mmCIF file of C-alpha atoms in Angstrom:
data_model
loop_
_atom_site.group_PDB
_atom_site.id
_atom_site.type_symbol
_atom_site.label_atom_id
_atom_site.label_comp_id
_atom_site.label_asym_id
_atom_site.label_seq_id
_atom_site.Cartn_x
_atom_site.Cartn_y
_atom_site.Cartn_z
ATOM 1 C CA UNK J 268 123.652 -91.561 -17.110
ATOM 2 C CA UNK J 269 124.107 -87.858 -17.439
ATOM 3 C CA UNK J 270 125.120 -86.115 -13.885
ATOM 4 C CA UNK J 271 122.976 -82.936 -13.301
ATOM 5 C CA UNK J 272 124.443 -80.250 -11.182
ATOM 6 C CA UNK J 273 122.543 -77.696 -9.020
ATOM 7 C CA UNK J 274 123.392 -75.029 -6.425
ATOM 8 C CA UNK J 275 121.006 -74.112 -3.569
ATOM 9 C CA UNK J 276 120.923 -71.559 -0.645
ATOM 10 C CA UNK J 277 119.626 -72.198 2.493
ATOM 11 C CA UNK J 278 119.259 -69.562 5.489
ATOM 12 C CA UNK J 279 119.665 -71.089 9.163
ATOM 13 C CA UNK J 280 115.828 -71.603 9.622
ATOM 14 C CA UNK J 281 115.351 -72.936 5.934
ATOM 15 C CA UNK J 282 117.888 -75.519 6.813
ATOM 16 C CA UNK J 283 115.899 -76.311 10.038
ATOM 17 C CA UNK J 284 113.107 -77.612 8.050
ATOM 18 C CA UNK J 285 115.356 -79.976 5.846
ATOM 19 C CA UNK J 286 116.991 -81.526 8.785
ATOM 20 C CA UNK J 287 113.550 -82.016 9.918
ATOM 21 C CA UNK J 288 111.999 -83.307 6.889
ATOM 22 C CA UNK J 289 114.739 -85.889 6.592
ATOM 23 C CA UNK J 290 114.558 -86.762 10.261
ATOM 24 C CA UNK J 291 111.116 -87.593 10.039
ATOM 25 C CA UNK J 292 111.619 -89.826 7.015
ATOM 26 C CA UNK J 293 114.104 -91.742 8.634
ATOM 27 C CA UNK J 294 113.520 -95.582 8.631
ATOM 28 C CA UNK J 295 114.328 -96.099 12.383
ATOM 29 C CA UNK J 296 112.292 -92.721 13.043
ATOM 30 C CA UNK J 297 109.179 -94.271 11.695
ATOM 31 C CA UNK J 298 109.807 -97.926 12.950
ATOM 32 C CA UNK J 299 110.099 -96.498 16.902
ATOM 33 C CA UNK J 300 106.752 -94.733 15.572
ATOM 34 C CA UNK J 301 104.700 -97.763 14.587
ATOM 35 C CA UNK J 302 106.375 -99.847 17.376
ATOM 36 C CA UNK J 303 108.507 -97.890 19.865
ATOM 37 C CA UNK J 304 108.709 -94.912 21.715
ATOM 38 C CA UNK J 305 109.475 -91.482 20.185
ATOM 39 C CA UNK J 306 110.919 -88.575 22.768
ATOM 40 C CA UNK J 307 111.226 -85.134 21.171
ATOM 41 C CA UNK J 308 113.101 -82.418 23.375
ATOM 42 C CA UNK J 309 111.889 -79.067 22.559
ATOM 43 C CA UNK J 310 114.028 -77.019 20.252
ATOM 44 C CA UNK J 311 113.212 -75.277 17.270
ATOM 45 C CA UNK J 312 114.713 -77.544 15.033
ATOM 46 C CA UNK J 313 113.132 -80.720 17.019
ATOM 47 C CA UNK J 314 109.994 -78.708 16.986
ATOM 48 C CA UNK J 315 110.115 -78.670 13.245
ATOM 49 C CA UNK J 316 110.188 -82.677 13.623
ATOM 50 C CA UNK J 317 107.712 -82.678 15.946
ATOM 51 C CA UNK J 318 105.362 -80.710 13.718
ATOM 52 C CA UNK J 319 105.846 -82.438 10.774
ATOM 53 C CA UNK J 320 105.171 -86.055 12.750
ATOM 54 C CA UNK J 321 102.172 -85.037 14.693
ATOM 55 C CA UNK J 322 101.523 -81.440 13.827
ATOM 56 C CA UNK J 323 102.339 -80.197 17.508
ATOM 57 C CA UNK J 324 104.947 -77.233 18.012
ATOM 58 C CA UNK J 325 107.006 -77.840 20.785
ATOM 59 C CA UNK J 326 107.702 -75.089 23.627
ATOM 60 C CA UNK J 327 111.176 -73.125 23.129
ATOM 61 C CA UNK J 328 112.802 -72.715 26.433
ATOM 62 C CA UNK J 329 116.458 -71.168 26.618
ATOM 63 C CA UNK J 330 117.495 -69.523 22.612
ATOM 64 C CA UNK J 331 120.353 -67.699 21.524
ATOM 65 C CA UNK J 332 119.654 -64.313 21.295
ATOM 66 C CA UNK J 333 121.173 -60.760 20.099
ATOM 67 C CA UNK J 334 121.487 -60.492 24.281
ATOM 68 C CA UNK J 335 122.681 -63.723 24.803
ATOM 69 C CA UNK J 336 121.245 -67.037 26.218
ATOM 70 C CA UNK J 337 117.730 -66.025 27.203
ATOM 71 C CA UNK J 338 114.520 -68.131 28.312
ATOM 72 C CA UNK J 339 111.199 -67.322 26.813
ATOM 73 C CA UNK J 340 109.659 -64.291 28.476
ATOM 74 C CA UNK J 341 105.619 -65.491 28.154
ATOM 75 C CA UNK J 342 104.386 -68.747 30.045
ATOM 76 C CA UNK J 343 102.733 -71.507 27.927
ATOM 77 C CA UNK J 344 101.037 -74.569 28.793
ATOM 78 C CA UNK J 345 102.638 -76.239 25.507
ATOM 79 C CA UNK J 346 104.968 -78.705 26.492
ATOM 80 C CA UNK J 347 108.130 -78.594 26.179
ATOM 81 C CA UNK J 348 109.266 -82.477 25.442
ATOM 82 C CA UNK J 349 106.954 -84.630 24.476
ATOM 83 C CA UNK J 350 106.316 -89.066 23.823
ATOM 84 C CA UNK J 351 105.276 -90.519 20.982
ATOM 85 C CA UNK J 352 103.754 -93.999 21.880
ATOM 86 C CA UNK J 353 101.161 -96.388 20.354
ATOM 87 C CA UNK J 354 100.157 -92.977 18.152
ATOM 88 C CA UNK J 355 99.413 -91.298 21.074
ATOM 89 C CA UNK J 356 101.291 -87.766 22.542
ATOM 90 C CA UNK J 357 101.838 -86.871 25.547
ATOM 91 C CA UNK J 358 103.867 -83.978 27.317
ATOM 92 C CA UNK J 359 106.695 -85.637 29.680
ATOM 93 C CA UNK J 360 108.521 -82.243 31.051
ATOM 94 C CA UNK J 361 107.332 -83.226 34.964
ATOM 95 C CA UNK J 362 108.640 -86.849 34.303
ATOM 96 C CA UNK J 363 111.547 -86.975 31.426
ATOM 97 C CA UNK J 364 114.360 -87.639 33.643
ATOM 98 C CA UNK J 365 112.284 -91.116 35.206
ATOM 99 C CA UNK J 366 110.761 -91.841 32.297
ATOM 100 C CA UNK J 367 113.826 -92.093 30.428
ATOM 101 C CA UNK J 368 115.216 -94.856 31.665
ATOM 102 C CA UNK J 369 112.482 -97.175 30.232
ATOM 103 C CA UNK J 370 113.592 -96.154 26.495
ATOM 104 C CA UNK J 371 115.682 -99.041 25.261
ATOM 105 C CA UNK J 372 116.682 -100.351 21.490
ATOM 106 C CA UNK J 373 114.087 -99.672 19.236
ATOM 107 C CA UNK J 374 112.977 -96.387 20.866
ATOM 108 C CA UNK J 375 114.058 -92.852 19.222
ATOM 109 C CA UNK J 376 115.176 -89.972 21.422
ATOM 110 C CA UNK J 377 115.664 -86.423 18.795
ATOM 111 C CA UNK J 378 117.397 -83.466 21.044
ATOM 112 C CA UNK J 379 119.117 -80.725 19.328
ATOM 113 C CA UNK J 380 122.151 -79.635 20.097
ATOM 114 C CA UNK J 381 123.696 -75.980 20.932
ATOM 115 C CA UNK J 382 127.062 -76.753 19.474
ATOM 116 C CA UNK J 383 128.902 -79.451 18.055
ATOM 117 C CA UNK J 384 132.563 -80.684 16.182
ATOM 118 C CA UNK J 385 134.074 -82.162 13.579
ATOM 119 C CA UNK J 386 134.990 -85.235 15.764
ATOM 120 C CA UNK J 387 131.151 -85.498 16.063
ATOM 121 C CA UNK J 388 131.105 -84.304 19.425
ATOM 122 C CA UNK J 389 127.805 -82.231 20.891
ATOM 123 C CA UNK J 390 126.753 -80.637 23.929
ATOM 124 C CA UNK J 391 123.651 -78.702 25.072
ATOM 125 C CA UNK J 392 123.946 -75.631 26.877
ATOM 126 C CA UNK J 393 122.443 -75.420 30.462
ATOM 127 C CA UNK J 394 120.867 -72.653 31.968
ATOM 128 C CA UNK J 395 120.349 -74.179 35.579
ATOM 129 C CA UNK J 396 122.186 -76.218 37.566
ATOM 130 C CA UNK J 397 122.890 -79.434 35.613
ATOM 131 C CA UNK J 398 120.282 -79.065 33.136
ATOM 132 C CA UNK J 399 117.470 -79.510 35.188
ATOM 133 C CA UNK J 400 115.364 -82.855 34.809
ATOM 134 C CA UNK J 401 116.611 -82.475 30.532
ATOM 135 C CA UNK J 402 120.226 -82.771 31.937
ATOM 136 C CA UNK J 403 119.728 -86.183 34.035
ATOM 137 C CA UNK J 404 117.496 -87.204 31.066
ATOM 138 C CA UNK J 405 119.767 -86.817 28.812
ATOM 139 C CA UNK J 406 122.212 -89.084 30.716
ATOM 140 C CA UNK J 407 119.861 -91.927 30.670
ATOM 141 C CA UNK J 408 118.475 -92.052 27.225
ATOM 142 C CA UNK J 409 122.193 -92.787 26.214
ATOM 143 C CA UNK J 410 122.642 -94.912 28.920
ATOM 144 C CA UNK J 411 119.808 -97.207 27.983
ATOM 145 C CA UNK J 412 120.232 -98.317 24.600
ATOM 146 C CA UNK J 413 118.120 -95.453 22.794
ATOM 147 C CA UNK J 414 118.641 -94.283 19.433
ATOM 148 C CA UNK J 415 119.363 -90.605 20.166
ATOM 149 C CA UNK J 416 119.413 -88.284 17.091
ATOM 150 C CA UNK J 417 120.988 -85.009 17.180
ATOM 151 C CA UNK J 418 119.215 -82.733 14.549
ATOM 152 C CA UNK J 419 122.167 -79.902 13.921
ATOM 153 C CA UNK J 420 122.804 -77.179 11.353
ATOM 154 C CA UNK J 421 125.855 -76.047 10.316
ATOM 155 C CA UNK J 422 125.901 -72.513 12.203
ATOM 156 C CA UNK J 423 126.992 -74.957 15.225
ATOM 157 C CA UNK J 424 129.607 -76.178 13.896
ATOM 158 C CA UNK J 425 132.226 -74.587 16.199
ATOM 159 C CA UNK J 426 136.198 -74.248 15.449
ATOM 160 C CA UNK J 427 138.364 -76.131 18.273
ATOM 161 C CA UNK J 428 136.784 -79.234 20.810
ATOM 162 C CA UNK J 429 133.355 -79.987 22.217
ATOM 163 C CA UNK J 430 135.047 -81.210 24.948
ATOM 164 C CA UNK J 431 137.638 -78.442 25.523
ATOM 165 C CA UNK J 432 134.292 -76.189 25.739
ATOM 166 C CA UNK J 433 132.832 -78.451 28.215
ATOM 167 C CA UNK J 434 136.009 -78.111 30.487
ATOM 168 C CA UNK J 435 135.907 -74.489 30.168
ATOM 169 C CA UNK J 436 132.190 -73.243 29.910
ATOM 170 C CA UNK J 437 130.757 -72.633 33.754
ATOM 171 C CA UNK J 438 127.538 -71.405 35.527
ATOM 172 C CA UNK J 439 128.980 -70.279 38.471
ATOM 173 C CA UNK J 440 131.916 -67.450 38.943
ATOM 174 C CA UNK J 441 131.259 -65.661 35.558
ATOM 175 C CA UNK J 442 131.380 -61.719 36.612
ATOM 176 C CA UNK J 443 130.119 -60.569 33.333
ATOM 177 C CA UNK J 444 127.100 -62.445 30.793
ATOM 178 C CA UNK J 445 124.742 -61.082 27.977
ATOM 179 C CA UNK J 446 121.939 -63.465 28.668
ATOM 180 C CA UNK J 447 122.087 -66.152 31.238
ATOM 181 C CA UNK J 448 125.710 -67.624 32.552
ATOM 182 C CA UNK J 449 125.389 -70.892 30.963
ATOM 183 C CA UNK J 450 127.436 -74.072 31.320
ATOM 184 C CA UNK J 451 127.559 -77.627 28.926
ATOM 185 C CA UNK J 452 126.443 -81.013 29.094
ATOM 186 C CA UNK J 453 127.118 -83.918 26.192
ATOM 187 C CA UNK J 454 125.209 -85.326 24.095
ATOM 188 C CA UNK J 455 125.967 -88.242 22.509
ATOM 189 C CA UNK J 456 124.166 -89.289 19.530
ATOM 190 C CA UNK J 457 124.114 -89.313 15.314
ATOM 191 C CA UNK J 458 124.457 -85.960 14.477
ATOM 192 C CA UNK J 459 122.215 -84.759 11.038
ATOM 193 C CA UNK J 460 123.283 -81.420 9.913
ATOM 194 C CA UNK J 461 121.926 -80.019 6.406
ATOM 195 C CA UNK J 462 124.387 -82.307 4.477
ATOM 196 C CA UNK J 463 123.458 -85.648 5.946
ATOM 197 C CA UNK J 464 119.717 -84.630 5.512
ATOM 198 C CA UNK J 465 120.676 -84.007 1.758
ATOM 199 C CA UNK J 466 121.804 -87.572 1.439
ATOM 200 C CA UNK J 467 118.803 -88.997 3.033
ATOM 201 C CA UNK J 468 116.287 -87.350 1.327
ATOM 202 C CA UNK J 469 118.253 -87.303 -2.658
ATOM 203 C CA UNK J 470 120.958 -90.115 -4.101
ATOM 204 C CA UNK J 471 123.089 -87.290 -4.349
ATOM 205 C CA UNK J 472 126.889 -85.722 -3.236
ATOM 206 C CA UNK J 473 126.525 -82.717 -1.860
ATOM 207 C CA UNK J 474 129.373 -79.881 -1.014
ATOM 208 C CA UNK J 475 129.233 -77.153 0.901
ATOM 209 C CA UNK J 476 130.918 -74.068 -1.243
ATOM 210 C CA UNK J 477 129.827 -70.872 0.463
ATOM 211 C CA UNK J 478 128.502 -69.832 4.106
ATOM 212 C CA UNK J 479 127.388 -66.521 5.607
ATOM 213 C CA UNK J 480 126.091 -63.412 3.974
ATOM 214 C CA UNK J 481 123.769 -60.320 4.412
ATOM 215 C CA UNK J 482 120.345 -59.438 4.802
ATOM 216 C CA UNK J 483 118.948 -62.098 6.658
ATOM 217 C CA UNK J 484 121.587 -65.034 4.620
ATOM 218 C CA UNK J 485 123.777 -64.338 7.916
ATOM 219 C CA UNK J 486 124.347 -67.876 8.921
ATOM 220 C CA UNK J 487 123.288 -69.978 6.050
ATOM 221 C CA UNK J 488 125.046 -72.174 3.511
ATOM 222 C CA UNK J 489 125.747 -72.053 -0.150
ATOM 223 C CA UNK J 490 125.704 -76.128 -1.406
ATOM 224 C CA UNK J 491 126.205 -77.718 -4.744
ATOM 225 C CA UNK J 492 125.264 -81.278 -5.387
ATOM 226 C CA UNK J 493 125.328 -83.484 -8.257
ATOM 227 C CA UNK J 494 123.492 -86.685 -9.261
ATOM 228 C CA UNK J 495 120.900 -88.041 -11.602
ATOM 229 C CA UNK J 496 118.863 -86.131 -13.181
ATOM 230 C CA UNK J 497 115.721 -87.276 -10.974
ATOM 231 C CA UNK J 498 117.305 -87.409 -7.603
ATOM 232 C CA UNK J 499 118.472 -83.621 -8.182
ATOM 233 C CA UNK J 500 115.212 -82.750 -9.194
ATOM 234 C CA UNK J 501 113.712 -84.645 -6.133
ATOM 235 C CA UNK J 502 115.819 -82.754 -3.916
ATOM 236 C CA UNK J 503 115.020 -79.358 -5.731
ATOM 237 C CA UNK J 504 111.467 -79.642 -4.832
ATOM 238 C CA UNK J 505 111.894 -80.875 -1.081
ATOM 239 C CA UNK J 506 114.237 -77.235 -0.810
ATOM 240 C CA UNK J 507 111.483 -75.643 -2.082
ATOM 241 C CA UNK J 508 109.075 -77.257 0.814
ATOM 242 C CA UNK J 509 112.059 -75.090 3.031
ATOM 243 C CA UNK J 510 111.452 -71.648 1.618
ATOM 244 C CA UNK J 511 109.117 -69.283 3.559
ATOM 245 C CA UNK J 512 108.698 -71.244 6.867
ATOM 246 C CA UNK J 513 108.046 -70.177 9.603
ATOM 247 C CA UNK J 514 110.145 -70.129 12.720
ATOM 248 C CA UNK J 515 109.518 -73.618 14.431
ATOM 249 C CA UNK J 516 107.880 -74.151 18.154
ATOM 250 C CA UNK J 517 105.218 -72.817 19.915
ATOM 251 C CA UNK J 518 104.542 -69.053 19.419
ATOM 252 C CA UNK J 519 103.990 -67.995 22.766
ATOM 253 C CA UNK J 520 107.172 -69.713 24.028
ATOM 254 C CA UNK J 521 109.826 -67.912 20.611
ATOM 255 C CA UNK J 522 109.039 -64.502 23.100
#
């Protein structure tokens, strides 16, 4: 069988949207759908999920900006995390950190990440003291026996230790911030960047050969990946379903 080649470019938010659409497709993803419990914790990359699942953009809370960590400037009555359960949705931000501790094995928890390692390591940045009710949430869905996914692109990928940044990173006692002062909880969970997603959605080896460039490619990744003929072309055309996206979560909230 002939192996077909094929180089692709995807931009941070392009890459998003693959994550997502090979989140979604995941087996135990749609099993905890049909009969489990699905948590989504707002993000724009879990917002991607969460649109593709149940057509429902998720509220973006705290984002990296040009001025550093900043929360969304308009208010919105979108929610912010929400449950999946029996086909029905339902916004959980006034109850995530008690609800949580119901979700057992079976049930699917997706929360980005703001940073992770190649150890697999992750952590979330917090904006208030200990993450609010996200931060004791957090705690319990990996306490419980959840399936947590962490839906992660490459741009996170930092040089150095998860952990050494949790040691370091504080709220309190920074003199100087762009943005909020910010500390870091874990997260602990399968991490799916851009190349996992390309193995889940294609039978093929990918390999990242580029990253970075200019005019608006800041960020992104340069992959080849080879395979049959079909899978390839499979792939090709879910990359295409990438291209020209929009920015995922609510509107209001990306202020």
């Amino acid at each position: 069988m002939e192996t077909v080649y094929m180089q692709f470019f995807l931009t941070v938010n392009e890459g998003k949207w693959l994550i997502a659409r090979a989140v979604a497709g995941m087996e135990r993803v749609q099993r905890a759908l049909r009969s489990g419990k699905v948590i989504l914790k707002g993000g724009t990359t879990v917002s991607c999920i969460s649109e593709l699942l149940v057509g429902y953009p998720l509220k973006i809370s705290g984002r990296m900006t040009p001025e550093g960590a900043m929360p969304n400037r308009t208010y919105t009555e979108q929610a912010y995390g929400i449950l999946i359960e029996n086909g029905q949705i339902r916004g959980i931000d006034a109850e995530v950190d008690t609800l949580m501790p119901d979700m057992g094995p079976g049930d699917v928890a997706i929360a980005g990440a703001n940073l992770f390692d190649v150890h697999g390591a992750a952590a979330i940045l917090a904006g208030s003291p200990g993450g609010f009710r996200w931060g004791r949430a957090t705690a319990a869905m990996i306490s419980e026996g959840a399936d947590v996914i962490i839906p992660v692109g490459l741009e996170k990928l930092i040089p150095g230790s998860v952990n050494e940044a949790m040691k370091t990173a504080r709220r309190q006692g920074i003199r100087y911030h762009d943005g909020m002062a910010c500390g870091l909880f874990p997260l602990v969970g399968d991490i799916v960047t851009e190349i996992e997603a390309v193995k889940l959605l294609a039978h093929v080896e990918p390999c990242v050969i580029g990253r970075g460039g200019i005019q608006g490619a800041e960020g992104g990744t340069l992959f080849q990946v080879s395979g049959p003929e079909a899978e390839v072309e499979r792939l090709r055309e879910i990359v295409s379903l990438c291209k020209n996206q929009k920015i995922g979560g609510d509107p209001a909230s990306l202020q």
